[in-house]
Coordinates of N, CA and C in Angstrom, one line a residue:
X1 N -17.6 -8.7 -10.7 CA -17.0 -7.3 -11.0 C -17.5 -6.9 -12.3
X2 N -17.9 -5.6 -12.4 CA -18.4 -5.1 -13.7 C -17.2 -4.4 -14.4
X3 N -17.4 -4.1 -15.7 CA -16.4 -3.3 -16.4 C -16.0 -2.0 -15.7
X4 N -17.1 -1.4 -15.2 CA -16.8 -0.1 -14.5 C -16.0 -0.3 -13.2
X5 N -16.3 -1.4 -12.5 CA -15.5 -1.8 -11.3 C -14.0 -1.9 -11.7
X6 N -13.8 -2.6 -12.7 CA -12.4 -2.8 -13.2 C -11.7 -1.5 -13.6
X7 N -12.5 -0.7 -14.3 CA -12.0 0.6 -14.7 C -11.7 1.5 -13.5
X8 N -12.6 1.5 -12.5 CA -12.4 2.3 -11.3 C -11.1 1.9 -10.6
X9 N -10.9 0.5 -10.5 CA -9.7 0.0 -9.9 C -8.5 0.4 -10.7
X10 N -8.5 0.3 -12.0 CA -7.4 0.6 -12.8 C -7.0 2.1 -12.6
X11 N -8.0 3.0 -12.6 CA -7.7 4.4 -12.4 C -7.1 4.6 -11.0
X12 N -7.6 4.1 -9.9 CA -7.1 4.3 -8.6 C -5.7 3.7 -8.4
X13 N -5.4 2.6 -9.2 CA -4.1 2.0 -9.1 C -3.0 2.8 -9.9
X14 N -3.5 3.6 -10.8 CA -2.6 4.3 -11.8 C -2.2 5.7 -11.4
X15 N -3.2 6.5 -10.9 CA -2.9 7.9 -10.7 C -2.6 8.2 -9.2
X16 N -1.6 8.9 -9.0 CA -1.2 9.3 -7.6 C -1.7 10.7 -7.3
X17 N -2.1 11.5 -8.3 CA -2.7 12.8 -8.1 C -4.1 12.9 -8.7
X18 N -4.9 13.7 -8.1 CA -6.3 13.8 -8.5 C -6.5 15.3 -8.6
X19 N -6.8 15.8 -9.9 CA -7.2 17.2 -10.1 C -8.7 17.3 -9.9
X20 N -9.1 18.0 -8.9 CA -10.5 18.1 -8.5 C -11.2 19.3 -8.9
X21 N -12.1 19.2 -10.0 CA -12.8 20.4 -10.5 C -14.1 20.5 -9.6
X22 N -14.2 21.7 -9.1 CA -15.3 22.0 -8.2 C -15.0 21.7 -6.7
X23 N -13.7 21.6 -6.4 CA -13.2 21.3 -5.0 C -13.8 22.5 -4.2
X24 N -14.2 22.1 -2.9 CA -14.8 23.1 -2.1 C -14.0 23.3 -0.8
X25 N -14.1 24.5 -0.3 CA -13.5 24.8 1.0 C -14.4 24.5 2.2
X26 N -15.7 24.2 1.9 CA -16.7 24.0 2.9 C -16.6 22.5 3.3
X27 N -16.3 22.3 4.6 CA -16.0 21.0 5.2 C -17.2 20.0 5.0
X28 N -18.4 20.5 5.0 CA -19.6 19.6 5.0 C -19.9 19.1 3.6
X29 N -19.3 19.7 2.6 CA -19.6 19.3 1.2 C -18.7 18.1 0.7
X30 N -19.3 17.3 -0.1 CA -18.6 16.1 -0.6 C -17.4 16.6 -1.4
X31 N -17.5 17.7 -2.1 CA -16.3 18.3 -2.8 C -15.2 18.7 -1.9
X32 N -15.4 18.6 -0.6 CA -14.3 18.9 0.3 C -13.9 17.6 1.0
X33 N -14.8 16.8 1.5 CA -14.4 15.7 2.3 C -14.0 14.5 1.5
X34 N -14.5 14.4 0.2 CA -14.0 13.3 -0.6 C -12.5 13.5 -0.9
X35 N -12.1 14.7 -1.5 CA -10.7 14.9 -1.7 C -9.8 14.8 -0.4
X36 N -10.4 15.3 0.7 CA -9.7 15.2 2.0 C -9.4 13.7 2.4
X37 N -10.4 12.8 2.2 CA -10.3 11.4 2.4 C -9.2 10.8 1.5
X38 N -9.3 11.1 0.2 CA -8.3 10.5 -0.7 C -6.9 11.0 -0.3
X39 N -6.8 12.2 0.1 CA -5.5 12.7 0.5 C -4.9 11.9 1.7
X40 N -5.8 11.6 2.7 CA -5.4 10.8 3.8 C -4.8 9.4 3.4
X41 N -5.2 8.9 2.2 CA -4.8 7.6 1.7 C -3.7 7.8 0.7
X42 N -3.1 9.0 0.6 CA -1.9 9.2 -0.1 C -2.0 9.9 -1.5
X43 N -3.2 10.1 -1.9 CA -3.3 10.8 -3.2 C -3.0 12.3 -3.0
X44 N -2.3 12.9 -4.0 CA -2.1 14.3 -4.0 C -3.3 15.0 -4.6
X45 N -3.8 16.1 -4.0 CA -5.0 16.8 -4.5 C -4.6 18.1 -5.2
X46 N -5.1 18.3 -6.4 CA -4.9 19.6 -7.1 C -6.3 20.2 -7.2
X47 N -6.7 21.2 -6.4 CA -8.0 21.8 -6.5 C -8.2 22.8 -7.6
X48 N -9.3 22.7 -8.2 CA -9.7 23.7 -9.2 C -11.1 24.3 -8.8
X49 N -11.1 25.6 -8.6 CA -12.3 26.3 -8.2 C -12.0 27.8 -8.5
X50 N -12.9 28.4 -9.3 CA -12.7 29.8 -9.6 C -12.9 30.8 -8.4
X51 N -13.4 30.3 -7.3 CA -13.8 31.2 -6.2 C -13.0 31.0 -4.9
X52 N -11.9 30.3 -5.0 CA -11.1 30.0 -3.7 C -9.6 30.1 -4.1
X53 N -8.8 30.4 -3.0 CA -7.4 30.5 -3.2 C -6.6 29.3 -2.6
X54 N -7.1 28.7 -1.5 CA -6.5 27.6 -0.9 C -7.6 26.6 -0.4
X55 N -7.4 25.4 -0.8 CA -8.3 24.3 -0.3 C -7.5 23.1 0.1
X56 N -7.7 22.6 1.3 CA -6.9 21.5 1.9 C -5.4 21.8 1.9
X57 N -5.2 23.1 2.1 CA -3.8 23.5 2.2 C -3.1 23.6 0.9
X58 N -3.8 23.4 -0.2 CA -3.2 23.4 -1.5 C -3.6 24.7 -2.3
X59 N -2.7 25.2 -3.1 CA -3.1 26.3 -4.0 C -4.2 25.8 -5.0
X60 N -5.2 26.7 -5.2 CA -6.3 26.4 -6.0 C -6.1 27.1 -7.4
X61 N -6.4 26.4 -8.4 CA -6.3 26.9 -9.8 C -7.7 27.3 -10.3
X62 N -7.8 28.3 -11.0 CA -9.1 28.9 -11.4 C -9.8 27.9 -12.5
X63 N -9.0 27.3 -13.3 CA -9.5 26.4 -14.4 C -8.5 25.3 -14.7
X64 N -8.9 24.3 -15.3 CA -8.0 23.2 -15.6 C -6.8 23.7 -16.5
X65 N -7.0 24.6 -17.4 CA -6.0 25.1 -18.2 C -4.9 25.8 -17.4
X66 N -5.2 26.2 -16.2 CA -4.2 27.0 -15.3 C -3.3 26.0 -14.5
X67 N -3.6 24.8 -14.5 CA -2.8 23.8 -13.7 C -1.4 23.7 -14.4
X68 N -0.3 24.0 -13.7 CA 1.0 24.2 -14.4 C 1.7 22.9 -14.6
X69 N 1.1 21.8 -14.4 CA 1.8 20.5 -14.5 C 0.9 19.5 -15.3
X70 N 1.4 18.4 -15.7 CA 0.6 17.5 -16.5 C -0.6 17.0 -15.6
X71 N -1.8 17.0 -16.3 CA -3.0 16.6 -15.6 C -3.3 15.1 -16.1
X72 N -3.5 14.2 -15.1 CA -3.8 12.9 -15.4 C -5.3 12.6 -15.2
X73 N -5.6 12.4 -13.9 CA -7.0 12.1 -13.5 C -7.7 13.4 -13.1
X74 N -8.8 13.7 -13.8 CA -9.7 14.8 -13.4 C -11.0 14.2 -12.8
X75 N -11.2 14.7 -11.6 CA -12.4 14.3 -10.8 C -13.4 15.5 -10.8
X76 N -14.6 15.3 -11.2 CA -15.5 16.4 -11.3 C -16.7 16.4 -10.3
X77 N -16.8 17.5 -9.6 CA -17.9 17.8 -8.6 C -18.7 18.9 -9.1
X78 N -19.3 18.8 -10.3 CA -20.2 19.9 -10.8 C -21.4 19.2 -11.4
X79 N -22.5 20.0 -11.5 CA -23.7 19.4 -12.0 C -23.5 18.7 -13.4
X80 N -24.3 17.6 -13.6 CA -24.2 16.9 -14.9 C -24.2 17.7 -16.1
X81 N -25.1 18.7 -16.1 CA -25.3 19.6 -17.3 C -24.0 20.3 -17.7
X82 N -23.1 20.5 -16.7 CA -21.8 21.3 -16.9 C -20.7 20.3 -17.4
X83 N -20.9 19.0 -17.2 CA -19.8 18.1 -17.4 C -19.3 18.0 -18.9
X84 N -20.1 18.2 -19.9 CA -19.5 18.2 -21.3 C -18.4 19.2 -21.4
X85 N -18.6 20.4 -20.9 CA -17.6 21.5 -21.0 C -16.4 21.1 -20.2
X86 N -16.5 20.5 -19.0 CA -15.4 20.0 -18.3 C -14.7 18.8 -19.0
X87 N -15.4 18.0 -19.7 CA -14.8 16.9 -20.4 C -13.9 17.5 -21.5
X88 N -14.4 18.6 -22.2 CA -13.6 19.2 -23.3 C -12.4 19.9 -22.7
X89 N -12.5 20.5 -21.5 CA -11.4 21.1 -20.8 C -10.3 20.1 -20.4
X90 N -10.8 18.9 -19.9 CA -9.9 17.9 -19.5 C -9.1 17.4 -20.7
X91 N -9.8 17.2 -21.9 CA -9.1 16.8 -23.1 C -8.1 17.8 -23.5
X92 N -8.5 19.1 -23.5 CA -7.5 20.2 -23.8 C -6.3 20.3 -22.9
X93 N -6.5 19.9 -21.6 CA -5.5 20.0 -20.6 C -4.5 18.7 -20.7
X94 N -4.9 17.8 -21.6 CA -4.1 16.6 -21.7 C -4.4 15.5 -20.7
X95 N -5.5 15.6 -20.0 CA -5.9 14.5 -19.1 C -6.0 13.2 -19.8
X96 N -5.8 12.1 -19.0 CA -6.0 10.8 -19.5 C -7.1 10.0 -18.9
X97 N -7.7 10.6 -17.8 CA -8.9 10.0 -17.2 C -9.8 11.0 -16.6
X98 N -11.1 10.7 -16.7 CA -12.2 11.6 -16.3 C -13.1 10.8 -15.4
X99 N -13.3 11.3 -14.2 CA -14.2 10.6 -13.2 C -15.2 11.6 -12.7
X100 N -16.5 11.3 -13.0 CA -17.6 12.1 -12.5 C -18.1 11.5 -11.2
X101 N -18.2 12.3 -10.2 CA -18.6 11.8 -8.8 C -20.0 11.2 -8.8
X102 N -20.3 10.5 -7.7 CA -21.6 9.9 -7.5 C -22.8 10.9 -7.7
X103 N -23.7 10.5 -8.5 CA -24.9 11.3 -8.8 C -24.6 12.2 -10.1
X104 N -23.5 12.1 -10.7 CA -23.1 13.0 -11.8 C -22.9 12.0 -13.0
X105 N -23.6 12.3 -14.1 CA -23.5 11.4 -15.3 C -23.9 12.3 -16.5
X106 N -23.3 11.9 -17.7 CA -23.6 12.7 -18.9 C -23.1 11.8 -20.1
X107 N -24.1 11.5 -20.9 CA -23.8 10.8 -22.2 C -22.9 11.6 -23.1
X108 N -23.1 12.9 -23.1 CA -22.2 13.8 -23.9 C -20.8 13.9 -23.4
X109 N -20.6 14.0 -22.0 CA -19.3 14.0 -21.5 C -18.6 12.7 -21.7
X110 N -19.4 11.6 -21.6 CA -18.8 10.2 -21.9 C -18.3 10.2 -23.3
X111 N -19.1 10.6 -24.3 CA -18.7 10.6 -25.7 C -17.5 11.4 -25.9
X112 N -17.4 12.6 -25.3 CA -16.2 13.5 -25.5 C -15.0 12.8 -25.0
X113 N -15.1 12.2 -23.8 CA -13.9 11.6 -23.1 C -13.5 10.3 -23.9
X114 N -14.5 9.5 -24.2 CA -14.1 8.3 -24.9 C -13.6 8.5 -26.3
X115 N -14.1 9.5 -27.0 CA -13.6 9.8 -28.3 C -12.1 10.3 -28.2
X116 N -11.8 10.9 -27.2 CA -10.4 11.4 -27.0 C -9.5 10.3 -26.3
X117 N -10.1 9.2 -26.0 CA -9.2 8.1 -25.5 C -9.1 8.2 -23.9
X118 N -9.8 9.0 -23.3 CA -9.7 9.0 -21.8 C -10.4 7.9 -21.1
X119 N -9.8 7.4 -20.0 CA -10.5 6.4 -19.2 C -11.7 7.2 -18.6
X120 N -12.8 6.6 -18.4 CA -14.0 7.4 -18.0 C -14.9 6.6 -17.0
X121 N -15.2 7.2 -15.9 CA -16.1 6.7 -14.9 C -17.1 7.8 -14.5
X122 N -18.3 7.4 -14.4 CA -19.3 8.4 -13.9 C -20.2 7.7 -12.8
X123 N -20.8 8.6 -12.1 CA -21.8 8.2 -11.0 C -21.2 7.2 -10.0
X124 N -19.9 7.5 -9.7 CA -19.2 6.7 -8.7 C -18.5 7.6 -7.7
X125 N -18.4 7.2 -6.5 CA -17.7 8.0 -5.5 C -16.3 7.4 -5.2
X126 N -15.3 8.3 -5.3 CA -13.9 7.9 -5.0 C -13.8 7.2 -3.7
X127 N -14.4 7.7 -2.6 CA -14.3 7.1 -1.3 C -14.9 5.7 -1.3
X128 N -16.0 5.5 -1.9 CA -16.6 4.2 -1.9 C -15.7 3.2 -2.6
X129 N -15.2 3.6 -3.8 CA -14.3 2.7 -4.5 C -13.0 2.5 -3.8
X130 N -12.4 3.5 -3.2 CA -11.2 3.3 -2.5 C -11.4 2.4 -1.3
X131 N -12.5 2.5 -0.6 CA -12.7 1.6 0.5 C -13.0 0.2 0.0
X132 N -13.9 0.0 -1.0 CA -14.2 -1.3 -1.5 C -13.0 -2.0 -2.0
X133 N -12.0 -1.3 -2.5 CA -10.8 -2.0 -3.0 C -9.7 -2.0 -2.0
X134 N -9.8 -1.3 -0.9 CA -8.8 -1.2 0.1 C -7.5 -0.7 -0.4
X135 N -7.5 0.3 -1.2 CA -6.3 0.9 -1.9 C -5.7 2.1 -1.2
X136 N -4.5 2.3 -1.3 CA -3.8 3.6 -1.0 C -3.2 4.0 -2.4
X137 N -2.8 5.3 -2.4 CA -2.3 5.9 -3.6 C -1.1 5.1 -4.1
X138 N -1.0 5.0 -5.5 CA 0.3 4.4 -6.0 C 1.4 5.4 -5.8
X139 N 2.6 4.9 -5.9 CA 3.8 5.8 -5.9 C 3.7 6.8 -7.1
X140 N 4.1 8.0 -6.8 CA 4.1 9.0 -8.0 C 5.0 8.5 -9.1
X141 N 4.6 8.8 -10.3 CA 5.3 8.3 -11.5 C 6.6 9.1 -11.7

């Protein structure tokens, strides 16, 4: 098990809600079916997308700053080049973990997150990690 494996497990065992930046209403996109899968295993999904009103039956927020409750885990489905800005937004929103989906990585986003003390995972898929670990969502805090 690598350090990233242990960190991914820690995050999935800690957070019962996932704030999904770039969540999609399009069923064929990973930004839709990954959160849908996680929801099936008990995680609450809080979608963030400036172009939708409802995704997975949940109200969509235009930006992280608009989420009206404490933000813990932020999962990002946006291009790597955009992730430093989302890392800053996650820090500003009070997030404590930042997860960039499979194929998304950024040294700058990592530095921003780690400097702020956030747990950080990049280039990993929530579904793959959830299945590998055989986890369901923890009870809400």
